[in-house]
PDB file of C-alpha atoms in Angstrom:
ATOM      1  CA  THR A   1       0.000   0.000   0.000  1.00  0.00           C
ATOM      2  CA  ALA A   2       1.104   3.577  -0.605  1.00  0.00           C
ATOM      3  CA  GLY A   3       0.244   4.852   2.873  1.00  0.00           C
ATOM      4  CA  ILE A   4       0.071   8.627   2.623  1.00  0.00           C
ATOM      5  CA  THR A   5       0.811  10.541  -0.548  1.00  0.00           C
ATOM      6  CA  GLN A   6       1.273  14.281  -0.853  1.00  0.00           C
ATOM      7  CA  ALA A   7       1.367  16.501  -3.906  1.00  0.00           C
ATOM      8  CA  PRO A   8       3.163  18.430  -5.105  1.00  0.00           C
ATOM      9  CA  THR A   9       6.616  17.463  -3.837  1.00  0.00           C
ATOM     10  CA  SER A  10       7.697  21.079  -4.007  1.00  0.00           C
ATOM     11  CA  GLN A  11       6.331  24.372  -5.236  1.00  0.00           C
ATOM     12  CA  ILE A  12       7.408  27.963  -5.663  1.00  0.00           C
ATOM     13  CA  LEU A  13       4.469  30.313  -5.292  1.00  0.00           C
ATOM     14  CA  ALA A  14       4.114  34.049  -5.752  1.00  0.00           C
ATOM     15  CA  ALA A  15       2.806  35.944  -2.746  1.00  0.00           C
ATOM     16  CA  GLY A  16      -0.908  36.580  -2.975  1.00  0.00           C
ATOM     17  CA  ARG A  17      -1.619  33.474  -5.016  1.00  0.00           C
ATOM     18  CA  SER A  18      -3.713  30.604  -3.735  1.00  0.00           C
ATOM     19  CA  MET A  19      -2.676  26.993  -3.606  1.00  0.00           C
ATOM     20  CA  THR A  20      -4.004  23.640  -2.454  1.00  0.00           C
ATOM     21  CA  LEU A  21      -1.701  21.003  -1.050  1.00  0.00           C
ATOM     22  CA  ARG A  22      -3.093  17.537  -1.573  1.00  0.00           C
ATOM     23  CA  CYS A  23      -2.995  14.635   0.848  1.00  0.00           C
ATOM     24  CA  THR A  24      -4.432  11.157   0.337  1.00  0.00           C
ATOM     25  CA  GLN A  25      -4.229   8.084   2.548  1.00  0.00           C
ATOM     26  CA  ASP A  26      -5.200   4.510   1.760  1.00  0.00           C
ATOM     27  CA  MET A  27      -5.136   3.115   5.309  1.00  0.00           C
ATOM     28  CA  ARG A  28      -8.752   4.072   6.140  1.00  0.00           C
ATOM     29  CA  HIS A  29      -7.563   6.037   9.163  1.00  0.00           C
ATOM     30  CA  ASN A  30     -10.187   8.218  10.791  1.00  0.00           C
ATOM     31  CA  ALA A  31      -7.907  11.062  11.868  1.00  0.00           C
ATOM     32  CA  MET A  32      -5.745  13.246   9.638  1.00  0.00           C
ATOM     33  CA  TYR A  33      -3.459  16.184  10.339  1.00  0.00           C
ATOM     34  CA  TRP A  34      -1.489  18.936   8.684  1.00  0.00           C
ATOM     35  CA  TYR A  35       1.785  20.146  10.187  1.00  0.00           C
ATOM     36  CA  ARG A  36       4.363  22.654   9.104  1.00  0.00           C
ATOM     37  CA  GLN A  37       8.013  22.190   9.978  1.00  0.00           C
ATOM     38  CA  ASP A  38      10.398  25.095  10.257  1.00  0.00           C
ATOM     39  CA  LEU A  39      14.013  25.154  11.410  1.00  0.00           C
ATOM     40  CA  GLY A  40      14.211  25.668  15.149  1.00  0.00           C
ATOM     41  CA  LEU A  41      10.456  25.450  15.624  1.00  0.00           C
ATOM     42  CA  GLY A  42       9.827  21.779  14.986  1.00  0.00           C
ATOM     43  CA  LEU A  43       6.503  20.395  13.811  1.00  0.00           C
ATOM     44  CA  ARG A  44       3.503  22.599  14.473  1.00  0.00           C
ATOM     45  CA  LEU A  45      -0.094  21.523  13.977  1.00  0.00           C
ATOM     46  CA  ILE A  46      -2.071  23.624  11.489  1.00  0.00           C
ATOM     47  CA  HIS A  47      -5.418  21.821  11.249  1.00  0.00           C
ATOM     48  CA  TYR A  48      -6.716  18.390  12.065  1.00  0.00           C
ATOM     49  CA  SER A  49      -9.721  16.172  11.373  1.00  0.00           C
ATOM     50  CA  ASN A  50     -10.793  13.460  13.791  1.00  0.00           C
ATOM     51  CA  THR A  51     -13.199  11.938  11.263  1.00  0.00           C
ATOM     52  CA  ALA A  52     -14.645  12.619   7.829  1.00  0.00           C
ATOM     53  CA  GLY A  53     -16.893  15.662   7.860  1.00  0.00           C
ATOM     54  CA  THR A  54     -15.214  17.349  10.836  1.00  0.00           C
ATOM     55  CA  THR A  55     -12.187  19.621  11.101  1.00  0.00           C
ATOM     56  CA  GLY A  56     -10.504  21.612  13.835  1.00  0.00           C
ATOM     57  CA  LYS A  57      -7.875  24.284  14.311  1.00  0.00           C
ATOM     58  CA  GLY A  58      -4.416  23.465  15.502  1.00  0.00           C
ATOM     59  CA  GLU A  59      -1.660  25.626  16.899  1.00  0.00           C
ATOM     60  CA  VAL A  60      -1.056  27.791  13.796  1.00  0.00           C
ATOM     61  CA  PRO A  61      -4.266  27.822  11.681  1.00  0.00           C
ATOM     62  CA  ASP A  62      -4.258  31.417  10.413  1.00  0.00           C
ATOM     63  CA  GLY A  63      -4.019  31.692   6.622  1.00  0.00           C
ATOM     64  CA  TYR A  64      -4.927  28.049   6.063  1.00  0.00           C
ATOM     65  CA  SER A  65      -8.155  26.134   5.530  1.00  0.00           C
ATOM     66  CA  VAL A  66      -8.961  22.453   5.225  1.00  0.00           C
ATOM     67  CA  SER A  67     -11.848  20.206   4.252  1.00  0.00           C
ATOM     68  CA  ARG A  68     -12.564  16.544   4.875  1.00  0.00           C
ATOM     69  CA  ALA A  69     -15.229  15.419   2.442  1.00  0.00           C
ATOM     70  CA  ASN A  70     -14.254  11.749   2.726  1.00  0.00           C
ATOM     71  CA  THR A  71     -11.986   9.474   4.749  1.00  0.00           C
ATOM     72  CA  ASP A  72      -9.101   9.400   2.304  1.00  0.00           C
ATOM     73  CA  ASP A  73      -8.484  13.027   1.338  1.00  0.00           C
ATOM     74  CA  PHE A  74      -7.494  16.032   3.433  1.00  0.00           C
ATOM     75  CA  PRO A  75      -6.468  19.015   1.274  1.00  0.00           C
ATOM     76  CA  LEU A  76      -4.864  22.123   2.751  1.00  0.00           C
ATOM     77  CA  THR A  77      -5.560  25.451   1.064  1.00  0.00           C
ATOM     78  CA  LEU A  78      -3.636  28.694   1.283  1.00  0.00           C
ATOM     79  CA  ALA A  79      -6.071  31.359   0.115  1.00  0.00           C
ATOM     80  CA  SER A  80      -3.521  34.151  -0.322  1.00  0.00           C
ATOM     81  CA  ALA A  81       0.033  33.014   0.297  1.00  0.00           C
ATOM     82  CA  VAL A  82       2.526  35.112   2.250  1.00  0.00           C
ATOM     83  CA  PRO A  83       6.315  34.618   2.553  1.00  0.00           C
ATOM     84  CA  SER A  84       5.967  33.496   6.190  1.00  0.00           C
ATOM     85  CA  GLN A  85       4.163  30.418   4.866  1.00  0.00           C
ATOM     86  CA  THR A  86       7.400  29.203   3.315  1.00  0.00           C
ATOM     87  CA  SER A  87       7.891  25.865   5.022  1.00  0.00           C
ATOM     88  CA  VAL A  88       7.790  22.111   4.664  1.00  0.00           C
ATOM     89  CA  TYR A  89       4.274  20.780   5.057  1.00  0.00           C
ATOM     90  CA  PHE A  90       3.555  17.282   6.314  1.00  0.00           C
ATOM     91  CA  CYS A  91       0.266  15.441   6.235  1.00  0.00           C
ATOM     92  CA  ALA A  92      -0.303  12.596   8.692  1.00  0.00           C
ATOM     93  CA  SER A  93      -2.993  10.126   9.655  1.00  0.00           C
ATOM     94  CA  SER A  94      -3.701   7.983  12.668  1.00  0.00           C
ATOM     95  CA  SER A  95      -6.135   5.430  13.999  1.00  0.00           C
ATOM     96  CA  GLY A  96      -6.644   3.516  17.182  1.00  0.00           C
ATOM     97  CA  ASP A  97      -6.355   4.653  20.748  1.00  0.00           C
ATOM     98  CA  THR A  98      -2.703   5.713  20.796  1.00  0.00           C
ATOM     99  CA  ASP A  99      -2.680   8.357  18.059  1.00  0.00           C
ATOM    100  CA  THR A 100       0.424   6.888  16.465  1.00  0.00           C
ATOM    101  CA  GLN A 101       0.879   8.924  13.333  1.00  0.00           C
ATOM    102  CA  TYR A 102       1.901   7.983   9.827  1.00  0.00           C
ATOM    103  CA  PHE A 103       3.421  10.801   7.836  1.00  0.00           C
ATOM    104  CA  GLY A 104       3.540  11.611   4.159  1.00  0.00           C
ATOM    105  CA  PRO A 105       6.773  12.608   2.399  1.00  0.00           C
ATOM    106  CA  GLY A 106       6.083  16.320   2.708  1.00  0.00           C
ATOM    107  CA  THR A 107       5.632  19.302   0.391  1.00  0.00           C
ATOM    108  CA  ARG A 108       8.321  21.961   0.316  1.00  0.00           C
ATOM    109  CA  LEU A 109       6.651  25.314  -0.344  1.00  0.00           C
ATOM    110  CA  THR A 110       8.462  28.557  -1.067  1.00  0.00           C
ATOM    111  CA  VAL A 111       6.440  31.773  -1.192  1.00  0.00           C
ATOM    112  CA  LEU A 112       8.208  34.691  -2.860  1.00  0.00           C
TER     113      LEU A 112
ATOM    114  CA  SER B   1       1.708  26.690  29.463  1.00  0.00           C
ATOM    115  CA  GLN B   2       2.333  23.115  28.434  1.00  0.00           C
ATOM    116  CA  LYS B   3       5.702  22.422  26.924  1.00  0.00           C
ATOM    117  CA  ILE B   4       7.669  19.495  25.578  1.00  0.00           C
ATOM    118  CA  GLU B   5      11.421  19.936  25.371  1.00  0.00           C
ATOM    119  CA  GLN B   6      14.285  17.928  24.010  1.00  0.00           C
ATOM    120  CA  ASN B   7      17.340  19.166  25.777  1.00  0.00           C
ATOM    121  CA  SER B   8      19.969  18.647  23.110  1.00  0.00           C
ATOM    122  CA  GLU B   9      19.693  20.088  19.657  1.00  0.00           C
ATOM    123  CA  ALA B  10      22.532  17.843  18.476  1.00  0.00           C
ATOM    124  CA  LEU B  11      24.435  14.863  19.802  1.00  0.00           C
ATOM    125  CA  ASN B  12      27.636  13.394  18.338  1.00  0.00           C
ATOM    126  CA  ILE B  13      28.836   9.961  19.429  1.00  0.00           C
ATOM    127  CA  GLN B  14      31.234   7.273  18.256  1.00  0.00           C
ATOM    128  CA  GLU B  15      29.995   4.127  16.567  1.00  0.00           C
ATOM    129  CA  GLY B  16      29.371   1.345  19.071  1.00  0.00           C
ATOM    130  CA  LYS B  17      28.544   3.681  21.949  1.00  0.00           C
ATOM    131  CA  THR B  18      25.108   4.161  23.495  1.00  0.00           C
ATOM    132  CA  ALA B  19      23.238   7.302  22.535  1.00  0.00           C
ATOM    133  CA  THR B  20      20.897   8.748  25.154  1.00  0.00           C
ATOM    134  CA  LEU B  21      18.347  11.405  24.201  1.00  0.00           C
ATOM    135  CA  THR B  22      16.169  13.273  26.695  1.00  0.00           C
ATOM    136  CA  CYS B  23      12.580  14.491  26.469  1.00  0.00           C
ATOM    137  CA  ASN B  24      10.999  16.581  29.217  1.00  0.00           C
ATOM    138  CA  TYR B  25       7.458  17.867  29.488  1.00  0.00           C
ATOM    139  CA  THR B  26       5.659  20.208  31.863  1.00  0.00           C
ATOM    140  CA  ASN B  27       2.186  20.802  33.240  1.00  0.00           C
ATOM    141  CA  TYR B  28       0.715  17.596  31.927  1.00  0.00           C
ATOM    142  CA  SER B  29       0.281  13.908  32.748  1.00  0.00           C
ATOM    143  CA  PRO B  30       0.154  12.060  29.439  1.00  0.00           C
ATOM    144  CA  ALA B  31      -1.183   8.546  29.134  1.00  0.00           C
ATOM    145  CA  TYR B  32       1.681   7.691  26.781  1.00  0.00           C
ATOM    146  CA  LEU B  33       4.648   9.174  24.983  1.00  0.00           C
ATOM    147  CA  GLN B  34       5.968   8.392  21.510  1.00  0.00           C
ATOM    148  CA  TRP B  35       9.330   8.575  19.766  1.00  0.00           C
ATOM    149  CA  TYR B  36       9.820   9.176  16.042  1.00  0.00           C
ATOM    150  CA  ARG B  37      12.796   9.179  13.704  1.00  0.00           C
ATOM    151  CA  GLN B  38      13.139  11.725  10.907  1.00  0.00           C
ATOM    152  CA  ASP B  39      15.681  11.544   8.110  1.00  0.00           C
ATOM    153  CA  PRO B  40      16.549  14.639   6.023  1.00  0.00           C
ATOM    154  CA  GLY B  41      13.883  15.398   3.441  1.00  0.00           C
ATOM    155  CA  ARG B  42      11.476  12.815   4.810  1.00  0.00           C
ATOM    156  CA  GLY B  43       8.511  12.660   7.140  1.00  0.00           C
ATOM    157  CA  PRO B  44       8.853  11.354  10.696  1.00  0.00           C
ATOM    158  CA  VAL B  45       8.556   7.596  11.212  1.00  0.00           C
ATOM    159  CA  PHE B  46       7.093   6.078  14.383  1.00  0.00           C
ATOM    160  CA  LEU B  47       9.537   4.065  16.498  1.00  0.00           C
ATOM    161  CA  LEU B  48       8.172   3.345  19.963  1.00  0.00           C
ATOM    162  CA  LEU B  49       5.319   4.155  22.294  1.00  0.00           C
ATOM    163  CA  ILE B  50       5.515   3.867  26.064  1.00  0.00           C
ATOM    164  CA  ARG B  51       2.497   4.084  28.363  1.00  0.00           C
ATOM    165  CA  GLU B  52       2.364   5.821  31.742  1.00  0.00           C
ATOM    166  CA  ASN B  53       2.254   2.505  33.588  1.00  0.00           C
ATOM    167  CA  GLU B  54       5.355   1.190  31.790  1.00  0.00           C
ATOM    168  CA  LYS B  55       8.773   2.052  33.146  1.00  0.00           C
ATOM    169  CA  GLU B  56      10.688   0.741  30.152  1.00  0.00           C
ATOM    170  CA  LYS B  57      10.093  -0.447  26.593  1.00  0.00           C
ATOM    171  CA  ARG B  58      12.537  -2.156  24.249  1.00  0.00           C
ATOM    172  CA  LYS B  59      12.690  -2.802  20.524  1.00  0.00           C
ATOM    173  CA  GLU B  60      15.865  -4.352  19.152  1.00  0.00           C
ATOM    174  CA  ARG B  61      18.653  -1.841  20.008  1.00  0.00           C
ATOM    175  CA  LEU B  62      16.194   0.803  21.165  1.00  0.00           C
ATOM    176  CA  LYS B  63      15.111   1.378  24.739  1.00  0.00           C
ATOM    177  CA  VAL B  64      12.725   3.985  26.082  1.00  0.00           C
ATOM    178  CA  THR B  65      12.079   4.857  29.716  1.00  0.00           C
ATOM    179  CA  PHE B  66       9.230   6.941  31.088  1.00  0.00           C
ATOM    180  CA  ASP B  67       9.374   8.605  34.494  1.00  0.00           C
ATOM    181  CA  THR B  68       6.051  10.295  35.173  1.00  0.00           C
ATOM    182  CA  THR B  69       7.339  11.738  38.451  1.00  0.00           C
ATOM    183  CA  LEU B  70      10.255  13.495  36.770  1.00  0.00           C
ATOM    184  CA  LYS B  71       8.084  14.130  33.673  1.00  0.00           C
ATOM    185  CA  GLN B  72      10.860  12.760  31.527  1.00  0.00           C
ATOM    186  CA  SER B  73      11.487  10.110  28.896  1.00  0.00           C
ATOM    187  CA  LEU B  74      14.909   8.816  27.913  1.00  0.00           C
ATOM    188  CA  PHE B  75      15.563   7.234  24.519  1.00  0.00           C
ATOM    189  CA  HIS B  76      18.593   4.976  24.216  1.00  0.00           C
ATOM    190  CA  ILE B  77      20.216   3.472  21.131  1.00  0.00           C
ATOM    191  CA  THR B  78      22.746   0.810  22.092  1.00  0.00           C
ATOM    192  CA  ALA B  79      25.643  -0.283  19.876  1.00  0.00           C
ATOM    193  CA  SER B  80      24.994   2.765  17.714  1.00  0.00           C
ATOM    194  CA  GLN B  81      25.737   2.675  13.990  1.00  0.00           C
ATOM    195  CA  PRO B  82      26.247   5.441  11.423  1.00  0.00           C
ATOM    196  CA  ALA B  83      22.866   4.413   9.962  1.00  0.00           C
ATOM    197  CA  ASP B  84      21.274   5.571  13.228  1.00  0.00           C
ATOM    198  CA  SER B  85      22.200   9.162  12.339  1.00  0.00           C
ATOM    199  CA  ALA B  86      18.943  11.086  12.113  1.00  0.00           C
ATOM    200  CA  THR B  87      16.761  13.494  14.059  1.00  0.00           C
ATOM    201  CA  TYR B  88      14.729  11.917  16.849  1.00  0.00           C
ATOM    202  CA  LEU B  89      11.486  13.481  18.005  1.00  0.00           C
ATOM    203  CA  CYS B  90       9.440  12.817  21.109  1.00  0.00           C
ATOM    204  CA  ALA B  91       5.723  13.484  21.062  1.00  0.00           C
ATOM    205  CA  LEU B  92       2.676  13.265  23.258  1.00  0.00           C
ATOM    206  CA  VAL B  93      -0.972  14.246  23.221  1.00  0.00           C
ATOM    207  CA  MET B  94      -1.280  17.490  25.162  1.00  0.00           C
ATOM    208  CA  ASP B  95      -4.842  18.277  24.115  1.00  0.00           C
ATOM    209  CA  THR B  96      -7.128  15.272  24.441  1.00  0.00           C
ATOM    210  CA  GLY B  97      -9.832  17.121  22.499  1.00  0.00           C
ATOM    211  CA  ARG B  98      -7.696  17.347  19.389  1.00  0.00           C
ATOM    212  CA  ARG B  99      -6.125  13.911  19.813  1.00  0.00           C
ATOM    213  CA  ALA B 100      -3.177  15.425  17.940  1.00  0.00           C
ATOM    214  CA  LEU B 101       0.439  15.019  18.937  1.00  0.00           C
ATOM    215  CA  THR B 102       2.639  17.836  20.153  1.00  0.00           C
ATOM    216  CA  PHE B 103       6.226  17.246  19.082  1.00  0.00           C
ATOM    217  CA  GLY B 104       9.480  18.278  20.646  1.00  0.00           C
ATOM    218  CA  SER B 105      11.864  20.149  18.373  1.00  0.00           C
ATOM    219  CA  GLY B 106      14.057  17.066  18.027  1.00  0.00           C
ATOM    220  CA  THR B 107      17.630  15.991  18.690  1.00  0.00           C
ATOM    221  CA  ARG B 108      19.907  15.502  15.705  1.00  0.00           C
ATOM    222  CA  LEU B 109      22.080  12.436  16.331  1.00  0.00           C
ATOM    223  CA  GLN B 110      25.311  11.961  14.410  1.00  0.00           C
ATOM    224  CA  VAL B 111      27.115   8.635  14.827  1.00  0.00           C
ATOM    225  CA  GLN B 112      30.725   8.829  13.727  1.00  0.00           C
ATOM    226  CA  PRO B 113      32.335   5.702  12.229  1.00  0.00           C
TER     227      PRO B 113
END
């Protein structure tokens, strides 16, 4: 199985443009997450979804939105990108009672 | 505020030695704590989970301890190898409503041959 896939692998985006980062899992996990990872700051939670049809805000949600129309997909949208959103974005999923997470390969986003 | 800290940003050791990484947390009593490995350019990969009622957990050359009184977990890699070089992250659920993990900033381990 593929586990979690993310697209694109990397992207350079002009400030003010919108973009959707895609995330798909084939493990039928109920919960999915979006993190950003920046040097010195570690992984920070942007948004999460405990089950299809529900979403919630994480630690750093401003400037981002998510949707969870089905179990497998959890896209992250930047409505109007700013340079401070330059980062590596990781999608993850989990199931069970221990919240062990399975991560995708990441999307490296540069906003100029 | 709740915090999770990994004391060392980087750790360099010689091949064959035991690496010991530290994770401390404050203002919380987690039911379990997890350790992940992250290689450059890749997402974190789950290694071990230890529950609050477990003092120690082992997996091959890995050993994790969990002291809920000290609010500390230690992660040991015995007989370390250059292939163990990576960043190691500890994580726990600090907000049971979100069921999402809060990660430490990681310790970058370099094992010298």
